[in-house]
mmCIF file of C-alpha atoms in Angstrom:
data_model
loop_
_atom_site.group_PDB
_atom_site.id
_atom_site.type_symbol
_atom_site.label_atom_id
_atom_site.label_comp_id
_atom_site.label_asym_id
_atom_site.label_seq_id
_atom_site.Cartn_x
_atom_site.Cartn_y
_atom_site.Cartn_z
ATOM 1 C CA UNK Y 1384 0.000 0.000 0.000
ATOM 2 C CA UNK Y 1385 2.926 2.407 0.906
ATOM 3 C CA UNK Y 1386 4.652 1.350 -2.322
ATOM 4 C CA UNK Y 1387 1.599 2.174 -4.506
ATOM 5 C CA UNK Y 1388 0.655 5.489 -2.925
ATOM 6 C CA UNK Y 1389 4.183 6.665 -3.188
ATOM 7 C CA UNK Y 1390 3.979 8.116 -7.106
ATOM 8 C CA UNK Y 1391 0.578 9.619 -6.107
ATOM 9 C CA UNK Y 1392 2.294 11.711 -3.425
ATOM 10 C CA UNK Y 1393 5.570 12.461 -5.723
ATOM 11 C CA UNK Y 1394 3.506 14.152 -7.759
ATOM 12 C CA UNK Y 1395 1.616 16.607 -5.340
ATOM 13 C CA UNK Y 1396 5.519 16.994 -4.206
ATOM 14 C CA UNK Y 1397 7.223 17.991 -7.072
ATOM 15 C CA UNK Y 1398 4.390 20.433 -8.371
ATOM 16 C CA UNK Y 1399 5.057 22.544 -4.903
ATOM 17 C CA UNK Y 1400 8.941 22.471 -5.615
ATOM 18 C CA UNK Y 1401 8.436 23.843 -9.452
ATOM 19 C CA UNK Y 1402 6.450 26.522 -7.749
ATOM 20 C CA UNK Y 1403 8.398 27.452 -5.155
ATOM 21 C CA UNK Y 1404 11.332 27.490 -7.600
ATOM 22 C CA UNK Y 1405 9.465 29.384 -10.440
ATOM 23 C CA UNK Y 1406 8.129 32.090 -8.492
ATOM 24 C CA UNK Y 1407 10.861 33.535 -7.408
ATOM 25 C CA UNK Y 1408 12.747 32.810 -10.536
ATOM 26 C CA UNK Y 1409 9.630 34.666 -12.411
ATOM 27 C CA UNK Y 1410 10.111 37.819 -9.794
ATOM 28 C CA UNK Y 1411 13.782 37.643 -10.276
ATOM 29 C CA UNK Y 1412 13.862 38.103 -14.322
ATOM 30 C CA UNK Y 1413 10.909 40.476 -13.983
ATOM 31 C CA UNK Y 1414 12.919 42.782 -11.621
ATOM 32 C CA UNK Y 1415 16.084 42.465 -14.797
ATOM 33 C CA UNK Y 1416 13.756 42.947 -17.192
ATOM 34 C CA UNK Y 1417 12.357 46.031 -15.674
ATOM 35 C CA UNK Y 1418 14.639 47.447 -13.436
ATOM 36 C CA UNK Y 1419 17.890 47.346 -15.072
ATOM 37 C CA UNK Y 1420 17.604 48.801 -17.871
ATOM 38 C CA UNK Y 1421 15.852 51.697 -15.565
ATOM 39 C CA UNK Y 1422 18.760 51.869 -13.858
ATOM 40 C CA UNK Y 1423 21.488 52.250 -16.309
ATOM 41 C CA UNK Y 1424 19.345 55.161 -18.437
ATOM 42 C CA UNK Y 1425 22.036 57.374 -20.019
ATOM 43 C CA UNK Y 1426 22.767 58.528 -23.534
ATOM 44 C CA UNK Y 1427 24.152 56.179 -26.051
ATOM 45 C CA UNK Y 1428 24.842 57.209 -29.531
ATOM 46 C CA UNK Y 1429 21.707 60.373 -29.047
ATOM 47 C CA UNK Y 1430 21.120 61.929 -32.115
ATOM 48 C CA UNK Y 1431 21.955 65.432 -31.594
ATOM 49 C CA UNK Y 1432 22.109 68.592 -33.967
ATOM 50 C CA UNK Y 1433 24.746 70.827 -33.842
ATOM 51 C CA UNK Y 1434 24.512 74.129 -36.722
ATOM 52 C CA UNK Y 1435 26.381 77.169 -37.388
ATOM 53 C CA UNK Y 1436 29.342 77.883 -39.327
ATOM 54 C CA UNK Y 1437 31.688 75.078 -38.386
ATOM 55 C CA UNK Y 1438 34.538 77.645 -36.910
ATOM 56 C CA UNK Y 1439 31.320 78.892 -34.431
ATOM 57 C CA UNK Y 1440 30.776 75.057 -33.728
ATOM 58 C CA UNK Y 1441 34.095 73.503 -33.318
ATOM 59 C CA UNK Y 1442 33.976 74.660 -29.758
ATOM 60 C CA UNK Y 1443 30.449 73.711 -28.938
ATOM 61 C CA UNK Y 1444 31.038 69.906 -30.564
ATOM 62 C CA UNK Y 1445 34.312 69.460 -28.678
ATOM 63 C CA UNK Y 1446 32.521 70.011 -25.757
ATOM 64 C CA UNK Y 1447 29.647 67.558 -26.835
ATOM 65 C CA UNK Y 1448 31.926 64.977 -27.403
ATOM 66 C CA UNK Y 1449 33.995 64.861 -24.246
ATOM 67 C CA UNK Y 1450 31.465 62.360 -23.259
ATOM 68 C CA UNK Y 1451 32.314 59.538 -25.020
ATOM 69 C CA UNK Y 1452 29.376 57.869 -27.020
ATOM 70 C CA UNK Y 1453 26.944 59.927 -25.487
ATOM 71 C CA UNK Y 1454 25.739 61.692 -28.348
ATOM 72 C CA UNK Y 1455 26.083 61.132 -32.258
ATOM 73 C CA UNK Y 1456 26.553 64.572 -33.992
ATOM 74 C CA UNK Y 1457 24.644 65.719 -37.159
ATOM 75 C CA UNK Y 1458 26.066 68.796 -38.856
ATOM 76 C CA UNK Y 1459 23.332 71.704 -40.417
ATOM 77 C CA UNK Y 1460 24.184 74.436 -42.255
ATOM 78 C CA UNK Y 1461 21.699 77.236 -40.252
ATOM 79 C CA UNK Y 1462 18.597 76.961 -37.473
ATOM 80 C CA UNK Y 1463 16.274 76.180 -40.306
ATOM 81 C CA UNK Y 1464 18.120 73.037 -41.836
ATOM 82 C CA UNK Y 1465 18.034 72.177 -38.077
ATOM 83 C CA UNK Y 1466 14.528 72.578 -36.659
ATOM 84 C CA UNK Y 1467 13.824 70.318 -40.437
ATOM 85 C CA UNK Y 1468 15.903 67.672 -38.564
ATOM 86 C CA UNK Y 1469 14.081 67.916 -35.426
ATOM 87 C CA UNK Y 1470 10.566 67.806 -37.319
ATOM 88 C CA UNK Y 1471 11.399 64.947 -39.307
ATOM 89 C CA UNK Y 1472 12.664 62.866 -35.889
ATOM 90 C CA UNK Y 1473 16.449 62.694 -37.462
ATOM 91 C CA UNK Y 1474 17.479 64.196 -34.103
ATOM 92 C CA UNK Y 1475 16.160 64.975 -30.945
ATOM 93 C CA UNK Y 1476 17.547 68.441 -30.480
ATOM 94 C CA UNK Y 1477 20.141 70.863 -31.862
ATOM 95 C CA UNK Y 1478 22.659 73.470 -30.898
ATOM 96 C CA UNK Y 1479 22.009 76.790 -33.189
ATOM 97 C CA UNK Y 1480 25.148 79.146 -33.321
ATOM 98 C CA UNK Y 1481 23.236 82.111 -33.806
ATOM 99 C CA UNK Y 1482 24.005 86.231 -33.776
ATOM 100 C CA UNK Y 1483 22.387 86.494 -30.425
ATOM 101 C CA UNK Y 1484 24.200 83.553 -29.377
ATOM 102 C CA UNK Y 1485 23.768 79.306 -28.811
ATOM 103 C CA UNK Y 1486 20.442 78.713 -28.960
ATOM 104 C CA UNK Y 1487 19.094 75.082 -27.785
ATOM 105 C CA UNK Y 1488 16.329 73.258 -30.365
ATOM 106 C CA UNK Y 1489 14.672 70.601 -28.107
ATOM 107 C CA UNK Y 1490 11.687 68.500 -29.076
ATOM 108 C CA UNK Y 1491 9.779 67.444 -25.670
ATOM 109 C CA UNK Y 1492 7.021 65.874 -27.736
ATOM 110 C CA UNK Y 1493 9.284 62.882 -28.809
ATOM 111 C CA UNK Y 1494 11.066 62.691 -25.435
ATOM 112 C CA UNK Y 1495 10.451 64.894 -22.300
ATOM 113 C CA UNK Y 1496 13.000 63.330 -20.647
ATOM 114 C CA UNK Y 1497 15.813 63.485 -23.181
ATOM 115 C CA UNK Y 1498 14.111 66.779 -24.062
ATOM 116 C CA UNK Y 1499 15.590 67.500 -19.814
ATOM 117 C CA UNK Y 1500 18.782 65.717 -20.145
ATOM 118 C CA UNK Y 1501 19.981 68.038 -23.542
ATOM 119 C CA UNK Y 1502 18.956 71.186 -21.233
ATOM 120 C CA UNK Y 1503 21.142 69.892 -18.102
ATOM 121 C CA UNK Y 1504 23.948 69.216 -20.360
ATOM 122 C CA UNK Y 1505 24.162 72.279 -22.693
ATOM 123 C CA UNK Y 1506 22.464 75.291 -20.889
ATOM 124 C CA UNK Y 1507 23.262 73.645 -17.314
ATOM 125 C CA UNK Y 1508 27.605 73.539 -19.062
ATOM 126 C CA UNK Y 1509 26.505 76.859 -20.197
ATOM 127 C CA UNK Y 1510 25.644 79.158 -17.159
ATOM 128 C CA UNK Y 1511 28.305 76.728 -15.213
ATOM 129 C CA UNK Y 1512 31.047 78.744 -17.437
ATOM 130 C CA UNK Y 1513 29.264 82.155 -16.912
ATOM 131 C CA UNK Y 1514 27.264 82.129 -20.308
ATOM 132 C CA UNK Y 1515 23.337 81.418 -21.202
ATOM 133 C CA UNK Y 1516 21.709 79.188 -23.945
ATOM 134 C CA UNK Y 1517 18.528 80.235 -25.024
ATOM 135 C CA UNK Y 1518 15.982 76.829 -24.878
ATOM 136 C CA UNK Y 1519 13.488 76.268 -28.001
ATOM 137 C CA UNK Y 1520 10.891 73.594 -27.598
ATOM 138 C CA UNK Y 1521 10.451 73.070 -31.574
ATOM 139 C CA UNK Y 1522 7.683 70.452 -31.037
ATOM 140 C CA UNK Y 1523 6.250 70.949 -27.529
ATOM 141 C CA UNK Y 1524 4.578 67.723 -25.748
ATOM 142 C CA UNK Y 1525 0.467 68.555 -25.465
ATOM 143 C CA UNK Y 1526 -0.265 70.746 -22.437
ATOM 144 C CA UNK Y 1527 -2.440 67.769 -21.300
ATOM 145 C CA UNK Y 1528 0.206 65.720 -21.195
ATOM 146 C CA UNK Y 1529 3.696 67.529 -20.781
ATOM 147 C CA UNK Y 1530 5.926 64.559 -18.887
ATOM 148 C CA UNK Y 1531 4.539 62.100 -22.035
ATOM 149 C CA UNK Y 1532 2.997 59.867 -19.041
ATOM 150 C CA UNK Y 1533 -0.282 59.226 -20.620
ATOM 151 C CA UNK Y 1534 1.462 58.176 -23.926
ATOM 152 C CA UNK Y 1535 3.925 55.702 -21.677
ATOM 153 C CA UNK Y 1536 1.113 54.484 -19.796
ATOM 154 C CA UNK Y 1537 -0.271 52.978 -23.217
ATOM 155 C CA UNK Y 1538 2.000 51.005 -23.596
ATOM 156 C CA UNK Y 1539 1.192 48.540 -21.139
ATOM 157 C CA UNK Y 1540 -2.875 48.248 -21.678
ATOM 158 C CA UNK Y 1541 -2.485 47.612 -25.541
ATOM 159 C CA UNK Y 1542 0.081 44.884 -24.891
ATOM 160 C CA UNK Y 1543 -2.770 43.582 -22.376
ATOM 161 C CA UNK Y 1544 -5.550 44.046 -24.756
ATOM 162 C CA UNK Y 1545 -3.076 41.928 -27.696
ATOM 163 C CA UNK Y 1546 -2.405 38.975 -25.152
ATOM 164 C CA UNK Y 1547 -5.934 38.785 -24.174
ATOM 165 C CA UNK Y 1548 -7.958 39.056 -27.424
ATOM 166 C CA UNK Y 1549 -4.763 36.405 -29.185
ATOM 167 C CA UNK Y 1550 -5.824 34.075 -25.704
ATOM 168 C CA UNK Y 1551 -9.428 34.528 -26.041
ATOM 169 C CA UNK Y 1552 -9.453 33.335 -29.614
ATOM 170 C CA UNK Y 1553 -7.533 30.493 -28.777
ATOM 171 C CA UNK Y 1554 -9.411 29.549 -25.988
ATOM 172 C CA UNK Y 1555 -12.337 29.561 -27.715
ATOM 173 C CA UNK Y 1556 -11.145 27.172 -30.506
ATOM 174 C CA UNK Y 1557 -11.521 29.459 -33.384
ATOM 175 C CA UNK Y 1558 -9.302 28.910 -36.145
ATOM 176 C CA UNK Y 1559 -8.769 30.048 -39.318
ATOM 177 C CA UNK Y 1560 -10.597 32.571 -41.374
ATOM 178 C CA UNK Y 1561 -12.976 33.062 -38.114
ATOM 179 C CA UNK Y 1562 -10.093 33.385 -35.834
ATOM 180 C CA UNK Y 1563 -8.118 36.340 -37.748
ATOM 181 C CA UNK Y 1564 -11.589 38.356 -38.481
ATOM 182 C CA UNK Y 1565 -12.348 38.127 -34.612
ATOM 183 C CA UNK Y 1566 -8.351 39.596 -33.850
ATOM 184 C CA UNK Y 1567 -9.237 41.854 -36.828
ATOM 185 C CA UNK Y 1568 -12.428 43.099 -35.343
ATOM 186 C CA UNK Y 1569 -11.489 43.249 -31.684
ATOM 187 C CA UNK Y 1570 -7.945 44.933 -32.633
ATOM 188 C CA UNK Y 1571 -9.842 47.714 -34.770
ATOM 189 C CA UNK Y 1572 -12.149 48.259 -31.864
ATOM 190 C CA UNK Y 1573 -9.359 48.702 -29.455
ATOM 191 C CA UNK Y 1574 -8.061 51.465 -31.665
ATOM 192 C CA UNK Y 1575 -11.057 53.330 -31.865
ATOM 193 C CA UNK Y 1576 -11.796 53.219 -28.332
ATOM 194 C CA UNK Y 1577 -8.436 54.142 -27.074
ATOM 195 C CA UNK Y 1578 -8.078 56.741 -29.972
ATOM 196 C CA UNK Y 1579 -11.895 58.099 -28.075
ATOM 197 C CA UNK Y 1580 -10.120 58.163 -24.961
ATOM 198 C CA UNK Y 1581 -6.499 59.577 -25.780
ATOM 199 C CA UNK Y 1582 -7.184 61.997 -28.076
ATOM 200 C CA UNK Y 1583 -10.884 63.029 -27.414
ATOM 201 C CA UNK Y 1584 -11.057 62.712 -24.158
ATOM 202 C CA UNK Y 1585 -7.701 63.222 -22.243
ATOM 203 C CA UNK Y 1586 -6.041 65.453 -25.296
ATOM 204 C CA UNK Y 1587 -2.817 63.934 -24.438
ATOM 205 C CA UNK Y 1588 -2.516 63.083 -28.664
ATOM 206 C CA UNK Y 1589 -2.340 65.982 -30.754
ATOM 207 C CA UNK Y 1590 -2.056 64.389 -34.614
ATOM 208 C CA UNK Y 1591 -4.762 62.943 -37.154
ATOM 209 C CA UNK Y 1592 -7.535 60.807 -35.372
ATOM 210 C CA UNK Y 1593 -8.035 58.269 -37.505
ATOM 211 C CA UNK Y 1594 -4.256 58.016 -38.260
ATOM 212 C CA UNK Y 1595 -4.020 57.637 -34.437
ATOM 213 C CA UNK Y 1596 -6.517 54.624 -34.300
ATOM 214 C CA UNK Y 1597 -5.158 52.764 -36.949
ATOM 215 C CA UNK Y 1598 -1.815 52.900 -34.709
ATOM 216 C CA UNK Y 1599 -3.274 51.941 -31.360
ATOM 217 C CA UNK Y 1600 -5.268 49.171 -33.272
ATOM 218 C CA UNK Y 1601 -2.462 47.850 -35.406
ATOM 219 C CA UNK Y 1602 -0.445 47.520 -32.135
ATOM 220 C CA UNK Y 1603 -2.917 45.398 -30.738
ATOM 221 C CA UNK Y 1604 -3.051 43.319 -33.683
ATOM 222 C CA UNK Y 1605 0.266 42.608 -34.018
ATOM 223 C CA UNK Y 1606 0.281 41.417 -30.392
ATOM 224 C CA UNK Y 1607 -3.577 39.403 -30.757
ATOM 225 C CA UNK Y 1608 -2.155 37.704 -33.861
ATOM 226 C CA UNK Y 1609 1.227 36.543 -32.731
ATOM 227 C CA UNK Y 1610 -0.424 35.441 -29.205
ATOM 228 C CA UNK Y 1611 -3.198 33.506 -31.617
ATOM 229 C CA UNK Y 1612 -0.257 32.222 -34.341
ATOM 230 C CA UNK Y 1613 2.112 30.838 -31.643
ATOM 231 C CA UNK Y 1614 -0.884 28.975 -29.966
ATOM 232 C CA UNK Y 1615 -2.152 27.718 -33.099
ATOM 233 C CA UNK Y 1616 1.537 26.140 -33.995
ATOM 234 C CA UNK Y 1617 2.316 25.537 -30.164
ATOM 235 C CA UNK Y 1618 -0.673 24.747 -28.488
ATOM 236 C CA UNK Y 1619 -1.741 26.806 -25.485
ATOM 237 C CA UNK Y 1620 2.048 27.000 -23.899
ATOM 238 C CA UNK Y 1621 2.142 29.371 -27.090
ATOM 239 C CA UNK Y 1622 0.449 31.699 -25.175
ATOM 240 C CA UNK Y 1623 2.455 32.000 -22.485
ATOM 241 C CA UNK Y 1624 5.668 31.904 -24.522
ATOM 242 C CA UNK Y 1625 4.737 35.413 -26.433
ATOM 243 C CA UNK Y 1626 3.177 36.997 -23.162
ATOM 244 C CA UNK Y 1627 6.566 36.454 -22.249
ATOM 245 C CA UNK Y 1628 8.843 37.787 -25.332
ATOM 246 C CA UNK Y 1629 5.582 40.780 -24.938
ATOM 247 C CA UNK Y 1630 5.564 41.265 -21.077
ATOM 248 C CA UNK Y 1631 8.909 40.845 -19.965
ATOM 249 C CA UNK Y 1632 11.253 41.988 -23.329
ATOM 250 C CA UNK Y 1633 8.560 44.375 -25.512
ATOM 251 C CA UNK Y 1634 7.239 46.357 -22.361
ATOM 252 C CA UNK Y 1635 10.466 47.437 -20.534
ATOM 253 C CA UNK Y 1636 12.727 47.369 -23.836
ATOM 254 C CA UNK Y 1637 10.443 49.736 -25.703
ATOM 255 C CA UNK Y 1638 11.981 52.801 -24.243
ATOM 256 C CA UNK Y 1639 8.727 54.316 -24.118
ATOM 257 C CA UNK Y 1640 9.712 56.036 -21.026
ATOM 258 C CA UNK Y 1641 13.158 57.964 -22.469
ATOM 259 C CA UNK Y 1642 14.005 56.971 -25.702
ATOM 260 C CA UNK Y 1643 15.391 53.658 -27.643
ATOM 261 C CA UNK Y 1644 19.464 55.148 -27.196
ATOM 262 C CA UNK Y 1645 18.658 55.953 -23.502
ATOM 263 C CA UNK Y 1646 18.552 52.163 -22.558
ATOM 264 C CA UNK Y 1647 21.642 49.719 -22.061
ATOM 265 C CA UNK Y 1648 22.606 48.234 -25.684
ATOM 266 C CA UNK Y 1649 21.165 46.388 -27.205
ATOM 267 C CA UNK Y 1650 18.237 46.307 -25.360
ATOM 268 C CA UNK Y 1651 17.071 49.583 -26.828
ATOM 269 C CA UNK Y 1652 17.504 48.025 -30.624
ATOM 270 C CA UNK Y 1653 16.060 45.033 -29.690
ATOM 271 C CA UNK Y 1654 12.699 46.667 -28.264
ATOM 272 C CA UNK Y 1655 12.125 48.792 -31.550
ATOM 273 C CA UNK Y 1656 11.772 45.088 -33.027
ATOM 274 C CA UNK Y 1657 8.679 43.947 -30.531
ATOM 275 C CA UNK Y 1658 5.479 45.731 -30.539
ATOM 276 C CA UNK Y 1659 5.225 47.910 -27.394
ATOM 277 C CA UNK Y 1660 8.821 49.433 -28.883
ATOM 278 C CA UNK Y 1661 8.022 49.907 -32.264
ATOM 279 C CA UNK Y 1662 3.988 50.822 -31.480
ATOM 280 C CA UNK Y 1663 5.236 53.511 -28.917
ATOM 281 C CA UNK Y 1664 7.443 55.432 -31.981
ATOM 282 C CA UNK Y 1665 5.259 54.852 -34.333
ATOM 283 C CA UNK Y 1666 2.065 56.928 -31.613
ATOM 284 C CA UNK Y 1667 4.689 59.292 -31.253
ATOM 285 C CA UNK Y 1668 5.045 60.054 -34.991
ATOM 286 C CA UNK Y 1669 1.500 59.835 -35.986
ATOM 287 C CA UNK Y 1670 0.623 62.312 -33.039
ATOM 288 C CA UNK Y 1671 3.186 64.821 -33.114
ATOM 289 C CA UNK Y 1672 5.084 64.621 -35.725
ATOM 290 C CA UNK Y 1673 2.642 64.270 -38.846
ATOM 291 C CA UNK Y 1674 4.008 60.431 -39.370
ATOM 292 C CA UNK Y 1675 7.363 61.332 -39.567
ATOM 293 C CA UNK Y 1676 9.844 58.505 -39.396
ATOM 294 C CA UNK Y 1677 6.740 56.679 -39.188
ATOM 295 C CA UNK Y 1678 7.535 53.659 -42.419
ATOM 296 C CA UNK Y 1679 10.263 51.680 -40.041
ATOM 297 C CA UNK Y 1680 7.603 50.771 -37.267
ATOM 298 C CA UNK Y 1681 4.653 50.430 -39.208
ATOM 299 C CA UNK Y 1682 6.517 47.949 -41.323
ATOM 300 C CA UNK Y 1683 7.453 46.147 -37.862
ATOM 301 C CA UNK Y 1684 4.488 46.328 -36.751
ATOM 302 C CA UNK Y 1685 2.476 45.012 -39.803
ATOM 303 C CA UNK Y 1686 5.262 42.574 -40.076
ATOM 304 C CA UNK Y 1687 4.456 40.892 -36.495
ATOM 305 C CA UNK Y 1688 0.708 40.700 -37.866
ATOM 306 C CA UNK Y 1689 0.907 38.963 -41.037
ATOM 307 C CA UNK Y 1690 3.096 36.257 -39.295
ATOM 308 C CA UNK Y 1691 0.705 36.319 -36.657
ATOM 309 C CA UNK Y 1692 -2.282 35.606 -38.977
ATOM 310 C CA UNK Y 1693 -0.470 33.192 -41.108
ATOM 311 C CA UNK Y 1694 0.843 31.073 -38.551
ATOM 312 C CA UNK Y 1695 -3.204 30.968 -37.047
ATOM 313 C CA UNK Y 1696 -3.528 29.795 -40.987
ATOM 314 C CA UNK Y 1697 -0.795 27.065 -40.870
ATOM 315 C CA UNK Y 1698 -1.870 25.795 -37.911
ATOM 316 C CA UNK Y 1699 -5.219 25.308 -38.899
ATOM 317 C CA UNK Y 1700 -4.398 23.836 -42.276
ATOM 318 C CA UNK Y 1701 -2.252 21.129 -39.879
ATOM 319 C CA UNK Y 1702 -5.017 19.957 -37.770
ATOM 320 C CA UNK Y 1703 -7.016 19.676 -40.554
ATOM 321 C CA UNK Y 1704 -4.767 17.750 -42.263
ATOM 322 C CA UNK Y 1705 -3.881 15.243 -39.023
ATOM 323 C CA UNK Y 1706 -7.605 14.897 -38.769
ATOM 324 C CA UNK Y 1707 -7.944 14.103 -42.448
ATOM 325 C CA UNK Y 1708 -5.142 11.564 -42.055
ATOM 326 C CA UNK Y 1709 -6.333 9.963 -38.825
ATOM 327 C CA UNK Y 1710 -9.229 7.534 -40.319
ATOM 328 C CA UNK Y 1711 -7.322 6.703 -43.363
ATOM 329 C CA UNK Y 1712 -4.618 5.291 -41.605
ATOM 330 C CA UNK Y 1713 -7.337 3.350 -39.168
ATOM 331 C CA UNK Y 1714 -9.281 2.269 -42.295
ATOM 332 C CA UNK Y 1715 -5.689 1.105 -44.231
ATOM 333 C CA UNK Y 1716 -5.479 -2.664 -43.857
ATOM 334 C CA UNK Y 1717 -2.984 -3.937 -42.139
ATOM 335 C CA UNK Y 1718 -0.246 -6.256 -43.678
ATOM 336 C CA UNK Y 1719 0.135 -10.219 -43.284
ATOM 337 C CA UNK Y 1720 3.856 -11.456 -43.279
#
């Protein structure tokens, strides 16, 4: 009796051990995931404007570049060529030599943060050594919104609203045609609620409505269909596999919070390649910077959704197929030696 109840309580056993182990493990790599990169936030490789006759700018760059790989200089001719620059998202800020004097081109729509750091490091240098820098915000952040919180706090609930609606479907055992129209439908929905809420509600996004909506809701699909697509190849472990890559690698390594060269490398490349990363720039773009630099993460984005959807395909052309061949083997006779 002892012997045959002894693999009934293993099991029990060993189920309380994974736990025990995994939890902590789990809190452990979701501390790295979000903490460190958090904590080592500094400038790497910043695109940063410096214009003005290059005699008038030698002085200014030298300066710029005593800390090494901090900042990656881009040359202008005049203010003009430079606030272009800044409009177009080529860099996040400038140095004008001007008649009056340096002048400071920041842009605290695409990073309030950065946005802070240029004005510690070139006005704060500045009136350290007895002169001033004049501070231009060439595309201001929305009064609504002027630390970029709301747009960071997005981040998060669409990445949510992708797991769930890419679980949901699978859940529910639709496949197929049936399964990427209901990730269609839910993602478009998403967008045009959050789009309500953001833009006509809170006033925290500035840019075109509808261009707005079609962002929030292709980040959600691109999140809903490869939730739905690794499930469909994977089985329902696929679920929890791209929760994962999206939770603990696409949330904290979209640099949603700073910018993509204020996070260790190459965590900051790697993010623009999930969704939260490359759906955060591409919000920015759409809603302050009339889809500037928008092709690169709309292109990621759609990318993740196609596989998405054609993986939910594949893997509902191979169960159809193992159910097809199922009863002709059973029916095939067997052979006599």
């Amino acid at each position: 009796m002892s012997t045959a109840s002894a693999p009934a309580t293993r099991g029990p056993a060993l189920r309380a051990i994974a736990v025990v182990v995994l939890v902590p493990l789990l809190s452990a790599l979701a501390l790295w995931a979000f903490a460190w990169p958090a904590a080592r936030t500094a400038p790497r490789d910043l695109p940063l404007g410096v214009a003005g006759p290059p005699a008038a700018t030698a002085g200014i760059e030298e300066k710029l570049t005593r800390q090494e790989g901090a900042f990656e200089i881009h040359h202008y001719a005049d203010e003009a060529a430079a606030r272009a620059a800044i409009e177009d998202r080529n860099v996040y800020g400038a140095v004008v030599v001007t008649a009056r004097g340096p002048e400071l081109l920041t842009a605290s729509a695409a990073s309030p943060v950065v946005a802070q750091l240029l004005q510690q490091a070139v006005t704060g240098r500045a009136a350290a050594e007895g002169g001033a820098v004049r501070t231009v915000d060439v595309v201001a952040a929305p009064a609504a919104d002027p630390r970029g919180a709301a747009l960071n706090a997005s981040v998060l609930p669409l990445a949510i609203a992708g797991i769930a609606a890419g679980a949901v479907v699978t859940l529910l055992g639709l496949r197929g045609v049936r399964a990427a129209l209901t990730l269609v439908g839910a993602a478009a929905l998403v967008g045009l609620v959050a789009a309500a809420l953001a833009h006509s509600w809170l006033g925290v996004l500035t840019g075109d409505w509808w261009a707005e909506a079609a962002t929030l809701g292709l980040s959600t699909l691109a999140v809903g269909a490869a939730v739905a697509g690794c499930a469909a190849l994977l089985g329902t472990p696929g679920i929890g596999a791209m929760a994962f890559v999206v939770m603990f690698l696409g949330n904290p390594f979209s640099g949603a919070a700073s910018a993509p060269q204020m996070l260790p490398e190459p965590v900051g490349a790697i993010g623009q390649w999930l969704p939260p990363g490359a759906g955060s720039t591409l919000l920015r773009s759409v809603a302050f910077f009339d889809g500037a630099a928008a092709t690169g993460p709309a292109l990621i984005l759609t990318w993740w959704a196609v596989l998405g959807l054609g993986a939910v395909a594949l893997g509902d052309a191979l169960k159809r197929r193992r159910k097809e061949d199922g009863p002709t083997a059973e029916r095939r006779p067997a052979l006599v030696g």
